[in-house]
Amino acid sequence: MSEGLRDKVIVVTGGGRGIGRDIALTAAAEGARVVVNDTGAGLDGAPGDAACAQSVVDEIKAAGGHAIADTHSVAEPGEAEAIIAGAVQAFGRVDGVVNNAGILRDRMFWKMSFNDFDAVMKVHLYGAFNVSRAAAQHFREQQSGAFVHITSTSGLVGNVGQANYAAAKLGLVGLSRSIATDMARAGIRSNAIAPFAMTRMVLSIPGLDTPEFREKNKEMAPAKIAPLAAFLLGDDAREVSGQVFAVRGNEISVMSQSRPLKTVHDARGWTQETLANRFLPNVKSTLYSLETTNEVFAGEVI
Ligand SMILES: NC(=O)c1ccc[n+]([C@@H]2O[C@H](COP(=O)([O-])OP(=O)(O)OC[C@H]3O[C@@H](n4cnc5c(N)ncnc54)[C@H](O)[C@@H]3O)[C@@H](O)[C@H]2O)c1
Protein backbone atom coordinates (compact mmCIF):
# COMPACT_ATOMS: atom_id res chain seq x y z
CA MET A 1 0.00 0.00 0.00
CA SER A 2 1.12 3.55 -0.73
CA GLU A 3 2.67 5.44 2.15
CA GLY A 4 1.18 8.67 0.78
CA LEU A 5 2.97 11.57 2.43
CA ARG A 6 3.07 10.06 5.92
CA ASP A 7 5.38 12.08 8.22
CA LYS A 8 6.68 14.26 5.41
CA VAL A 9 6.91 18.02 5.90
CA ILE A 10 5.55 19.90 2.90
CA VAL A 11 5.67 23.64 2.18
CA VAL A 12 2.96 24.97 -0.14
CA THR A 13 3.44 28.57 -1.27
CA GLY A 14 0.27 30.46 -2.14
CA GLY A 15 -1.51 27.76 -0.13
CA GLY A 16 -4.20 30.08 1.21
CA ARG A 17 -6.42 30.02 -1.87
CA GLY A 18 -7.22 28.24 -5.13
CA ILE A 19 -4.97 25.42 -6.34
CA GLY A 20 -2.48 25.81 -3.46
CA ARG A 21 -5.22 25.49 -0.85
CA ASP A 22 -6.33 22.15 -2.32
CA ILE A 23 -2.73 20.91 -2.52
CA ALA A 24 -2.25 21.82 1.18
CA LEU A 25 -5.51 20.06 2.19
CA THR A 26 -4.66 16.95 0.15
CA ALA A 27 -1.07 16.77 1.42
CA ALA A 28 -2.37 16.96 5.01
CA ALA A 29 -5.00 14.30 4.30
CA GLU A 30 -2.19 12.09 2.93
CA GLY A 31 -0.40 12.39 6.28
CA ALA A 32 1.97 15.33 5.69
CA ARG A 33 2.65 18.11 8.15
CA VAL A 34 2.07 21.23 6.08
CA VAL A 35 3.34 24.80 6.02
CA VAL A 36 0.62 26.87 4.39
CA ASN A 37 2.41 29.94 3.08
CA ASP A 38 0.42 32.88 1.69
CA THR A 39 0.71 36.66 1.91
CA GLY A 40 -2.99 36.91 1.08
CA ALA A 41 -2.14 39.15 -1.88
CA GLY A 42 -4.71 40.51 -4.28
CA LEU A 43 -4.62 39.06 -7.78
CA ASP A 44 -2.21 41.82 -8.93
CA GLY A 45 0.05 41.38 -5.89
CA ALA A 46 -1.35 44.27 -3.80
CA PRO A 47 -1.85 43.55 -0.07
CA GLY A 48 -5.11 41.66 0.55
CA ASP A 49 -6.36 39.13 3.08
CA ALA A 50 -3.38 37.95 5.14
CA ALA A 51 -5.66 35.63 7.16
CA CYS A 52 -6.24 33.19 4.27
CA ALA A 53 -3.23 30.98 5.19
CA GLN A 54 -4.50 30.61 8.76
CA SER A 55 -8.00 29.66 7.59
CA VAL A 56 -6.56 26.76 5.54
CA VAL A 57 -4.55 25.71 8.62
CA ASP A 58 -7.79 25.80 10.63
CA GLU A 59 -9.45 23.52 8.02
CA ILE A 60 -6.53 21.09 8.18
CA LYS A 61 -6.58 21.01 11.98
CA ALA A 62 -10.36 20.57 12.05
CA ALA A 63 -9.86 17.45 9.91
CA GLY A 64 -7.27 16.12 12.40
CA GLY A 65 -4.15 17.16 10.45
CA HIS A 66 -1.03 19.13 11.31
CA ALA A 67 -0.20 22.52 9.79
CA ILE A 68 1.17 25.98 10.48
CA ALA A 69 0.51 29.25 8.67
CA ASP A 70 3.23 31.45 7.22
CA THR A 71 2.70 34.89 5.67
CA HIS A 72 6.18 35.68 4.32
CA SER A 73 6.50 36.70 0.66
CA VAL A 74 8.26 34.25 -1.66
CA ALA A 75 9.46 37.23 -3.72
CA GLU A 76 12.17 38.25 -1.19
CA PRO A 77 15.10 35.86 -0.61
CA GLY A 78 15.28 36.59 3.14
CA GLU A 79 11.54 35.98 3.56
CA ALA A 80 11.75 32.76 1.54
CA GLU A 81 14.51 31.56 3.87
CA ALA A 82 12.20 32.34 6.80
CA ILE A 83 9.45 30.13 5.27
CA ILE A 84 11.82 27.13 5.18
CA ALA A 85 13.33 27.98 8.59
CA GLY A 86 9.78 28.08 9.99
CA ALA A 87 9.08 24.60 8.60
CA VAL A 88 12.26 23.20 10.16
CA GLN A 89 11.58 24.93 13.47
CA ALA A 90 7.98 23.70 13.69
CA PHE A 91 8.40 20.17 12.33
CA GLY A 92 12.16 19.41 12.47
CA ARG A 93 12.70 18.90 8.72
CA VAL A 94 11.42 19.69 5.24
CA ASP A 95 10.70 17.06 2.55
CA GLY A 96 8.78 18.83 -0.18
CA VAL A 97 8.20 22.28 -1.66
CA VAL A 98 5.33 23.27 -3.93
CA ASN A 99 6.09 26.56 -5.68
CA ASN A 100 2.55 27.68 -6.40
CA ALA A 101 2.28 31.34 -5.28
CA GLY A 102 1.28 33.61 -8.13
CA ILE A 103 -0.07 36.94 -9.29
CA LEU A 104 -1.21 38.34 -12.65
CA ARG A 105 -0.58 41.68 -14.38
CA ASP A 106 -1.97 40.98 -17.87
CA ARG A 107 -1.35 43.67 -20.53
CA MET A 108 -0.73 43.62 -24.26
CA PHE A 109 3.04 43.67 -24.72
CA TRP A 110 3.28 47.22 -26.06
CA LYS A 111 1.51 48.49 -22.92
CA MET A 112 3.40 46.32 -20.40
CA SER A 113 5.43 48.41 -17.96
CA PHE A 114 8.71 47.37 -16.38
CA ASN A 115 6.84 47.15 -13.05
CA ASP A 116 4.25 44.74 -14.50
CA PHE A 117 7.03 42.55 -15.84
CA ASP A 118 9.15 42.81 -12.70
CA ALA A 119 6.34 42.10 -10.21
CA VAL A 120 5.24 38.92 -12.04
CA MET A 121 8.82 37.66 -12.47
CA LYS A 122 9.53 38.33 -8.78
CA VAL A 123 6.67 36.18 -7.48
CA HIS A 124 6.66 33.33 -10.03
CA LEU A 125 10.29 32.87 -11.09
CA TYR A 126 12.37 34.54 -8.39
CA GLY A 127 9.88 33.28 -5.78
CA ALA A 128 10.39 29.69 -6.94
CA PHE A 129 14.17 30.16 -6.97
CA ASN A 130 14.15 31.76 -3.51
CA VAL A 131 12.12 29.05 -1.79
CA SER A 132 13.80 26.17 -3.67
CA ARG A 133 17.26 27.54 -2.92
CA ALA A 134 16.42 27.85 0.78
CA ALA A 135 15.20 24.22 0.85
CA ALA A 136 18.01 22.81 -1.30
CA GLN A 137 20.62 22.72 1.47
CA HIS A 138 18.28 20.75 3.77
CA PHE A 139 17.38 18.37 0.95
CA ARG A 140 21.06 17.80 0.18
CA GLU A 141 21.96 17.12 3.79
CA GLN A 142 19.19 14.55 4.18
CA GLN A 143 19.78 13.19 0.62
CA SER A 144 16.09 13.39 -0.24
CA GLY A 145 13.42 15.90 -1.20
CA ALA A 146 10.96 16.81 -3.94
CA PHE A 147 10.02 20.03 -5.67
CA VAL A 148 6.78 20.63 -7.57
CA HIS A 149 6.61 23.88 -9.52
CA ILE A 150 3.27 25.16 -10.79
CA THR A 151 3.90 26.39 -14.33
CA SER A 152 1.36 27.30 -17.04
CA THR A 153 0.49 26.52 -20.62
CA SER A 154 0.72 30.30 -21.03
CA GLY A 155 4.51 29.74 -21.10
CA LEU A 156 4.51 26.25 -22.65
CA VAL A 157 2.06 27.06 -25.47
CA GLY A 158 1.08 30.75 -25.37
CA ASN A 159 -1.67 33.19 -24.37
CA VAL A 160 -2.47 36.72 -25.44
CA GLY A 161 -1.55 39.56 -23.05
CA GLN A 162 0.72 37.55 -20.75
CA ALA A 163 4.33 38.20 -21.85
CA ASN A 164 5.46 38.70 -18.22
CA TYR A 165 3.64 35.61 -16.96
CA ALA A 166 4.66 33.40 -19.92
CA ALA A 167 8.32 34.39 -19.52
CA ALA A 168 8.21 33.59 -15.81
CA LYS A 169 6.37 30.28 -16.27
CA LEU A 170 8.66 29.01 -19.05
CA GLY A 171 11.63 30.15 -16.96
CA LEU A 172 10.23 28.00 -14.16
CA VAL A 173 10.37 24.94 -16.43
CA GLY A 174 14.08 25.60 -17.08
CA LEU A 175 14.63 26.07 -13.35
CA SER A 176 12.85 22.80 -12.55
CA ARG A 177 14.78 20.83 -15.14
CA SER A 178 18.09 22.31 -13.91
CA ILE A 179 17.31 21.48 -10.28
CA ALA A 180 16.42 17.94 -11.42
CA THR A 181 19.75 17.45 -13.20
CA ASP A 182 21.87 19.21 -10.55
CA MET A 183 20.36 17.33 -7.61
CA ALA A 184 19.59 13.86 -9.05
CA ARG A 185 22.67 12.30 -7.44
CA ALA A 186 21.47 13.47 -4.03
CA GLY A 187 18.12 11.70 -4.57
CA ILE A 188 16.24 14.98 -5.04
CA ARG A 189 13.51 15.37 -7.66
CA SER A 190 11.92 18.33 -9.40
CA ASN A 191 8.83 18.36 -11.64
CA ALA A 192 6.39 20.93 -13.04
CA ILE A 193 2.61 20.92 -13.41
CA ALA A 194 0.65 23.22 -15.75
CA PRO A 195 -2.84 23.33 -14.21
CA PHE A 196 -6.22 24.33 -15.57
CA ALA A 197 -8.56 25.35 -12.74
CA MET A 198 -11.51 27.61 -12.08
CA THR A 199 -9.92 30.00 -9.59
CA ARG A 200 -9.99 33.78 -9.35
CA MET A 201 -7.02 33.80 -11.73
CA VAL A 202 -9.07 32.36 -14.62
CA LEU A 203 -12.35 34.02 -13.66
CA SER A 204 -10.60 37.43 -13.71
CA ILE A 205 -10.27 37.22 -17.51
CA PRO A 206 -12.73 39.82 -18.86
CA GLY A 207 -16.08 38.31 -19.86
CA LEU A 208 -15.34 34.83 -18.48
CA ASP A 209 -17.05 34.84 -15.09
CA THR A 210 -20.53 33.91 -16.31
CA PRO A 211 -22.88 31.15 -15.05
CA GLU A 212 -22.55 29.44 -18.50
CA PHE A 213 -18.73 29.42 -18.32
CA ARG A 214 -18.79 28.09 -14.75
CA GLU A 215 -21.28 25.36 -15.71
CA LYS A 216 -19.33 24.33 -18.84
CA ASN A 217 -16.10 24.09 -16.88
CA LYS A 218 -17.38 22.72 -13.60
CA GLU A 219 -15.04 19.73 -13.88
CA MET A 220 -12.08 22.11 -13.89
CA ALA A 221 -12.00 22.30 -10.09
CA PRO A 222 -8.77 23.33 -8.33
CA ALA A 223 -9.01 20.10 -6.31
CA LYS A 224 -8.26 18.13 -9.51
CA ILE A 225 -4.63 19.35 -9.46
CA ALA A 226 -3.86 18.22 -5.92
CA PRO A 227 -3.65 14.41 -6.38
CA LEU A 228 -0.82 14.64 -8.96
CA ALA A 229 1.01 17.27 -6.90
CA ALA A 230 0.81 15.05 -3.80
CA PHE A 231 1.90 11.99 -5.83
CA LEU A 232 4.96 13.82 -7.21
CA LEU A 233 5.95 14.80 -3.65
CA GLY A 234 5.76 11.20 -2.45
CA ASP A 235 8.08 8.22 -2.70
CA ASP A 236 5.87 6.38 -5.21
CA ALA A 237 7.13 8.95 -7.77
CA ARG A 238 10.79 8.20 -6.99
CA GLU A 239 11.53 7.56 -10.69
CA VAL A 240 9.88 10.76 -11.92
CA SER A 241 12.01 13.90 -12.23
CA GLY A 242 12.57 16.71 -14.74
CA GLN A 243 9.06 16.23 -16.20
CA VAL A 244 6.27 18.62 -17.15
CA PHE A 245 2.64 17.59 -16.78
CA ALA A 246 -0.65 19.34 -17.54
CA VAL A 247 -3.80 18.67 -15.50
CA ARG A 248 -7.26 19.68 -16.74
CA GLY A 249 -10.22 18.18 -14.91
CA ASN A 250 -9.68 14.42 -14.92
CA GLU A 251 -7.05 14.55 -17.72
CA ILE A 252 -3.33 14.35 -17.04
CA SER A 253 -0.99 15.02 -19.99
CA VAL A 254 2.76 14.51 -20.17
CA MET A 255 3.94 17.62 -21.98
CA SER A 256 6.64 17.51 -24.65
CA GLN A 257 10.04 19.03 -23.98
CA SER A 258 11.97 20.86 -26.68
CA ARG A 259 14.10 18.74 -29.03
CA PRO A 260 15.18 19.40 -32.67
CA LEU A 261 12.23 18.71 -34.97
CA LYS A 262 14.10 18.86 -38.23
CA THR A 263 17.71 19.71 -39.04
CA VAL A 264 18.93 20.92 -42.41
CA HIS A 265 22.63 20.99 -43.26
CA ASP A 266 24.54 22.81 -46.00
CA ALA A 267 28.27 22.05 -46.23
CA ARG A 268 28.94 25.45 -47.82
CA GLY A 269 27.30 27.33 -44.95
CA TRP A 270 24.13 29.40 -45.36
CA THR A 271 23.56 32.60 -47.31
CA GLN A 272 20.48 34.85 -47.29
CA GLU A 273 19.59 33.31 -50.65
CA THR A 274 19.89 29.64 -49.63
CA LEU A 275 18.04 30.36 -46.38
CA ALA A 276 15.14 31.78 -48.42
CA ASN A 277 15.22 29.25 -51.27
CA ARG A 278 16.23 26.03 -49.56
CA PHE A 279 16.12 26.21 -45.75
CA LEU A 280 12.67 27.82 -45.39
CA PRO A 281 10.79 25.62 -47.93
CA ASN A 282 12.42 22.57 -46.35
CA VAL A 283 11.34 23.31 -42.77
CA LYS A 284 8.11 25.23 -43.45
CA SER A 285 5.78 22.36 -42.61
CA THR A 286 7.48 21.88 -39.23
CA LEU A 287 7.12 25.52 -38.06
CA TYR A 288 4.58 26.15 -35.28
CA SER A 289 1.54 28.33 -35.85
CA LEU A 290 0.72 31.11 -33.35
CA GLU A 291 -2.04 29.04 -31.77
CA THR A 292 -2.69 29.71 -28.09
CA THR A 293 -3.66 27.49 -25.13
CA ASN A 294 -7.40 27.53 -25.89
CA GLU A 295 -6.77 26.15 -29.38
CA VAL A 296 -4.36 23.43 -28.23
CA PHE A 297 -6.56 22.34 -25.28
CA ALA A 298 -9.80 22.81 -27.18
CA GLY A 299 -11.81 19.73 -26.17
CA GLU A 300 -14.54 19.87 -23.55
CA VAL A 301 -13.47 19.15 -19.98
CA ILE A 302 -15.10 15.89 -18.89
N1 LIG B 1 -6.04 28.67 -12.32
C1 LIG B 1 -5.48 28.24 -13.42
O1 LIG B 1 -6.15 27.76 -14.35
C2 LIG B 1 -4.00 28.30 -13.58
C3 LIG B 1 -3.45 28.00 -14.84
C4 LIG B 1 -2.09 27.98 -15.00
C5 LIG B 1 -1.26 28.24 -13.91
N2 LIG B 1 -1.80 28.57 -12.68
C6 LIG B 1 -0.89 28.81 -11.59
O2 LIG B 1 -1.35 28.15 -10.42
C7 LIG B 1 -0.85 28.83 -9.26
C8 LIG B 1 -2.02 29.06 -8.30
O3 LIG B 1 -2.94 29.96 -8.90
P1 LIG B 1 -4.51 30.00 -8.57
O4 LIG B 1 -5.23 29.89 -9.86
O5 LIG B 1 -4.82 29.05 -7.46
O6 LIG B 1 -4.64 31.53 -8.11
P2 LIG B 1 -5.00 32.21 -6.70
O7 LIG B 1 -4.89 33.67 -6.94
O8 LIG B 1 -6.28 31.66 -6.19
O9 LIG B 1 -3.83 31.71 -5.71
C9 LIG B 1 -2.53 32.25 -5.71
C10 LIG B 1 -2.12 32.52 -4.27
O10 LIG B 1 -0.75 32.99 -4.23
C11 LIG B 1 -0.66 33.95 -3.19
N3 LIG B 1 0.51 34.82 -3.36
C12 LIG B 1 0.66 35.83 -4.28
N4 LIG B 1 1.85 36.43 -4.12
C13 LIG B 1 2.50 35.78 -3.10
C14 LIG B 1 3.76 35.93 -2.51
N5 LIG B 1 4.62 36.89 -2.91
N6 LIG B 1 4.11 35.08 -1.50
C15 LIG B 1 3.25 34.11 -1.07
N7 LIG B 1 2.01 33.94 -1.61
C16 LIG B 1 1.64 34.76 -2.61
C17 LIG B 1 -1.97 34.71 -3.29
O11 LIG B 1 -2.27 35.42 -2.08
C18 LIG B 1 -2.97 33.60 -3.60
O12 LIG B 1 -3.61 33.11 -2.43
C19 LIG B 1 -0.21 30.11 -9.76
O13 LIG B 1 1.18 29.94 -9.84
C20 LIG B 1 -0.78 30.26 -11.15
O14 LIG B 1 0.05 31.02 -11.99
C21 LIG B 1 -3.16 28.61 -12.50
XYZ file of C-alpha atoms and ligand atoms in Angstrom:
346
model
C 0.000 0.000 0.000
C 1.118 3.553 -0.732
C 2.672 5.442 2.152
C 1.176 8.666 0.779
C 2.966 11.570 2.431
C 3.066 10.055 5.916
C 5.380 12.085 8.220
C 6.681 14.260 5.410
C 6.910 18.017 5.903
C 5.554 19.896 2.896
C 5.667 23.637 2.182
C 2.963 24.971 -0.144
C 3.442 28.574 -1.275
C 0.271 30.463 -2.144
C -1.507 27.760 -0.134
C -4.200 30.081 1.207
C -6.422 30.017 -1.874
C -7.221 28.239 -5.134
C -4.968 25.423 -6.342
C -2.485 25.811 -3.459
C -5.225 25.491 -0.850
C -6.330 22.146 -2.318
C -2.732 20.911 -2.515
C -2.254 21.817 1.177
C -5.510 20.064 2.191
C -4.658 16.951 0.150
C -1.066 16.773 1.421
C -2.370 16.963 5.005
C -5.000 14.304 4.297
C -2.186 12.093 2.929
C -0.398 12.391 6.278
C 1.972 15.329 5.695
C 2.652 18.110 8.154
C 2.068 21.228 6.078
C 3.344 24.801 6.021
C 0.618 26.871 4.386
C 2.411 29.942 3.076
C 0.417 32.877 1.690
C 0.709 36.662 1.910
C -2.992 36.906 1.076
C -2.141 39.147 -1.878
C -4.710 40.514 -4.281
C -4.617 39.065 -7.781
C -2.208 41.820 -8.929
C 0.050 41.383 -5.889
C -1.346 44.268 -3.803
C -1.855 43.545 -0.074
C -5.106 41.658 0.553
C -6.364 39.127 3.080
C -3.383 37.945 5.143
C -5.664 35.626 7.161
C -6.235 33.190 4.270
C -3.230 30.978 5.194
C -4.505 30.610 8.764
C -8.002 29.664 7.594
C -6.565 26.762 5.544
C -4.549 25.710 8.615
C -7.792 25.797 10.628
C -9.446 23.522 8.023
C -6.530 21.087 8.175
C -6.580 21.009 11.982
C -10.361 20.572 12.054
C -9.865 17.448 9.912
C -7.273 16.117 12.404
C -4.152 17.157 10.445
C -1.026 19.135 11.312
C -0.203 22.519 9.791
C 1.175 25.980 10.476
C 0.508 29.246 8.667
C 3.235 31.453 7.220
C 2.701 34.887 5.670
C 6.177 35.682 4.323
C 6.496 36.702 0.664
C 8.264 34.251 -1.661
C 9.461 37.234 -3.724
C 12.168 38.246 -1.194
C 15.098 35.856 -0.612
C 15.278 36.591 3.142
C 11.543 35.977 3.559
C 11.745 32.760 1.536
C 14.506 31.560 3.871
C 12.201 32.337 6.799
C 9.453 30.129 5.266
C 11.823 27.134 5.180
C 13.331 27.979 8.593
C 9.783 28.079 9.989
C 9.076 24.601 8.602
C 12.264 23.205 10.165
C 11.581 24.932 13.465
C 7.981 23.695 13.688
C 8.402 20.170 12.331
C 12.161 19.408 12.471
C 12.695 18.904 8.725
C 11.417 19.692 5.241
C 10.703 17.062 2.551
C 8.778 18.831 -0.181
C 8.202 22.277 -1.658
C 5.328 23.272 -3.927
C 6.085 26.562 -5.682
C 2.546 27.678 -6.396
C 2.282 31.339 -5.282
C 1.279 33.612 -8.131
C -0.073 36.940 -9.293
C -1.212 38.336 -12.646
C -0.580 41.677 -14.380
C -1.967 40.977 -17.865
C -1.350 43.672 -20.530
C -0.727 43.616 -24.259
C 3.036 43.670 -24.718
C 3.278 47.217 -26.060
C 1.513 48.491 -22.916
C 3.395 46.320 -20.402
C 5.431 48.407 -17.960
C 8.713 47.374 -16.377
C 6.837 47.154 -13.051
C 4.245 44.735 -14.496
C 7.035 42.548 -15.839
C 9.147 42.810 -12.700
C 6.337 42.098 -10.208
C 5.241 38.921 -12.036
C 8.817 37.660 -12.467
C 9.528 38.332 -8.780
C 6.671 36.176 -7.484
C 6.664 33.330 -10.029
C 10.290 32.870 -11.090
C 12.374 34.544 -8.388
C 9.880 33.277 -5.783
C 10.393 29.686 -6.944
C 14.166 30.164 -6.968
C 14.152 31.765 -3.511
C 12.120 29.049 -1.786
C 13.798 26.172 -3.668
C 17.257 27.539 -2.919
C 16.423 27.850 0.779
C 15.196 24.217 0.853
C 18.010 22.808 -1.295
C 20.615 22.716 1.469
C 18.285 20.748 3.773
C 17.383 18.366 0.952
C 21.060 17.805 0.183
C 21.965 17.120 3.794
C 19.189 14.552 4.179
C 19.785 13.195 0.618
C 16.091 13.392 -0.241
C 13.416 15.896 -1.195
C 10.961 16.805 -3.936
C 10.019 20.034 -5.672
C 6.775 20.625 -7.571
C 6.609 23.885 -9.521
C 3.269 25.158 -10.792
C 3.902 26.395 -14.333
C 1.360 27.300 -17.040
C 0.492 26.522 -20.623
C 0.724 30.300 -21.033
C 4.505 29.736 -21.096
C 4.511 26.247 -22.649
C 2.059 27.064 -25.469
C 1.079 30.750 -25.367
C -1.674 33.193 -24.368
C -2.469 36.722 -25.442
C -1.546 39.558 -23.052
C 0.717 37.546 -20.749
C 4.326 38.204 -21.846
C 5.455 38.700 -18.222
C 3.643 35.611 -16.956
C 4.657 33.400 -19.920
C 8.315 34.392 -19.525
C 8.208 33.586 -15.807
C 6.373 30.276 -16.273
C 8.659 29.012 -19.051
C 11.626 30.153 -16.959
C 10.232 28.002 -14.162
C 10.372 24.938 -16.429
C 14.075 25.605 -17.081
C 14.627 26.071 -13.354
C 12.853 22.803 -12.552
C 14.782 20.833 -15.144
C 18.090 22.310 -13.907
C 17.307 21.476 -10.280
C 16.420 17.939 -11.425
C 19.755 17.453 -13.204
C 21.869 19.206 -10.547
C 20.361 17.327 -7.614
C 19.588 13.865 -9.046
C 22.665 12.303 -7.441
C 21.467 13.471 -4.027
C 18.116 11.703 -4.569
C 16.245 14.976 -5.044
C 13.511 15.373 -7.665
C 11.923 18.335 -9.402
C 8.833 18.364 -11.638
C 6.394 20.926 -13.037
C 2.607 20.924 -13.409
C 0.646 23.217 -15.748
C -2.837 23.334 -14.212
C -6.224 24.328 -15.571
C -8.558 25.346 -12.744
C -11.510 27.614 -12.084
C -9.917 30.004 -9.594
C -9.990 33.776 -9.354
C -7.018 33.805 -11.734
C -9.072 32.363 -14.616
C -12.349 34.021 -13.657
C -10.603 37.430 -13.709
C -10.266 37.217 -17.510
C -12.729 39.820 -18.857
C -16.081 38.305 -19.857
C -15.340 34.828 -18.478
C -17.052 34.844 -15.085
C -20.530 33.914 -16.306
C -22.885 31.153 -15.049
C -22.546 29.445 -18.497
C -18.733 29.420 -18.318
C -18.785 28.091 -14.752
C -21.283 25.360 -15.707
C -19.334 24.327 -18.842
C -16.098 24.089 -16.881
C -17.384 22.715 -13.604
C -15.041 19.726 -13.881
C -12.083 22.111 -13.893
C -11.999 22.301 -10.093
C -8.765 23.333 -8.334
C -9.006 20.105 -6.306
C -8.257 18.129 -9.512
C -4.634 19.352 -9.462
C -3.864 18.215 -5.916
C -3.650 14.406 -6.382
C -0.825 14.636 -8.959
C 1.008 17.275 -6.898
C 0.815 15.048 -3.798
C 1.901 11.993 -5.834
C 4.964 13.823 -7.206
C 5.952 14.798 -3.648
C 5.759 11.200 -2.452
C 8.080 8.217 -2.696
C 5.866 6.377 -5.214
C 7.131 8.950 -7.767
C 10.794 8.196 -6.986
C 11.534 7.561 -10.686
C 9.878 10.757 -11.922
C 12.011 13.897 -12.231
C 12.567 16.707 -14.742
C 9.056 16.231 -16.195
C 6.274 18.618 -17.151
C 2.638 17.586 -16.776
C -0.648 19.339 -17.543
C -3.802 18.671 -15.505
C -7.257 19.676 -16.744
C -10.225 18.182 -14.908
C -9.677 14.424 -14.923
C -7.054 14.553 -17.720
C -3.330 14.350 -17.042
C -0.988 15.024 -19.988
C 2.756 14.506 -20.172
C 3.943 17.624 -21.979
C 6.639 17.514 -24.645
C 10.042 19.034 -23.982
C 11.967 20.858 -26.681
C 14.095 18.743 -29.029
C 15.179 19.399 -32.669
C 12.235 18.711 -34.970
C 14.098 18.855 -38.234
C 17.711 19.711 -39.039
C 18.930 20.923 -42.410
C 22.631 20.990 -43.255
C 24.539 22.805 -46.000
C 28.271 22.050 -46.229
C 28.941 25.452 -47.823
C 27.300 27.334 -44.953
C 24.128 29.401 -45.365
C 23.557 32.600 -47.310
C 20.478 34.853 -47.291
C 19.591 33.314 -50.646
C 19.893 29.639 -49.634
C 18.042 30.355 -46.376
C 15.140 31.784 -48.420
C 15.222 29.255 -51.268
C 16.228 26.029 -49.555
C 16.116 26.210 -45.754
C 12.667 27.816 -45.391
C 10.790 25.621 -47.933
C 12.423 22.574 -46.347
C 11.335 23.314 -42.771
C 8.110 25.227 -43.453
C 5.781 22.359 -42.612
C 7.477 21.885 -39.227
C 7.121 25.523 -38.062
C 4.583 26.152 -35.282
C 1.537 28.335 -35.845
C 0.724 31.106 -33.350
C -2.042 29.041 -31.775
C -2.694 29.706 -28.092
C -3.659 27.493 -25.135
C -7.403 27.534 -25.889
C -6.768 26.151 -29.377
C -4.362 23.433 -28.228
C -6.556 22.341 -25.283
C -9.798 22.811 -27.181
C -11.808 19.732 -26.167
C -14.540 19.870 -23.551
C -13.472 19.149 -19.985
C -15.102 15.889 -18.889
N -6.043 28.670 -12.318
C -5.481 28.243 -13.419
O -6.147 27.763 -14.348
C -3.997 28.302 -13.576
C -3.452 27.998 -14.842
C -2.089 27.977 -14.995
C -1.262 28.236 -13.906
N -1.803 28.567 -12.683
C -0.887 28.812 -11.585
O -1.349 28.150 -10.421
C -0.854 28.827 -9.261
C -2.020 29.060 -8.301
O -2.945 29.960 -8.905
P -4.508 29.997 -8.567
O -5.226 29.888 -9.857
O -4.821 29.053 -7.464
O -4.635 31.529 -8.111
P -5.003 32.214 -6.696
O -4.890 33.672 -6.938
O -6.279 31.656 -6.191
O -3.826 31.711 -5.710
C -2.533 32.250 -5.707
C -2.119 32.516 -4.269
O -0.752 32.986 -4.235
C -0.660 33.951 -3.190
N 0.509 34.822 -3.365
C 0.658 35.825 -4.275
N 1.853 36.425 -4.120
C 2.496 35.781 -3.102
C 3.764 35.932 -2.506
N 4.624 36.887 -2.910
N 4.109 35.076 -1.499
C 3.248 34.114 -1.073
N 2.006 33.944 -1.605
C 1.642 34.764 -2.613
C -1.975 34.707 -3.289
O -2.270 35.416 -2.084
C -2.974 33.600 -3.597
O -3.613 33.109 -2.429
C -0.211 30.114 -9.760
O 1.184 29.944 -9.840
C -0.781 30.262 -11.155
O 0.051 31.023 -11.991
C -3.158 28.605 -12.504
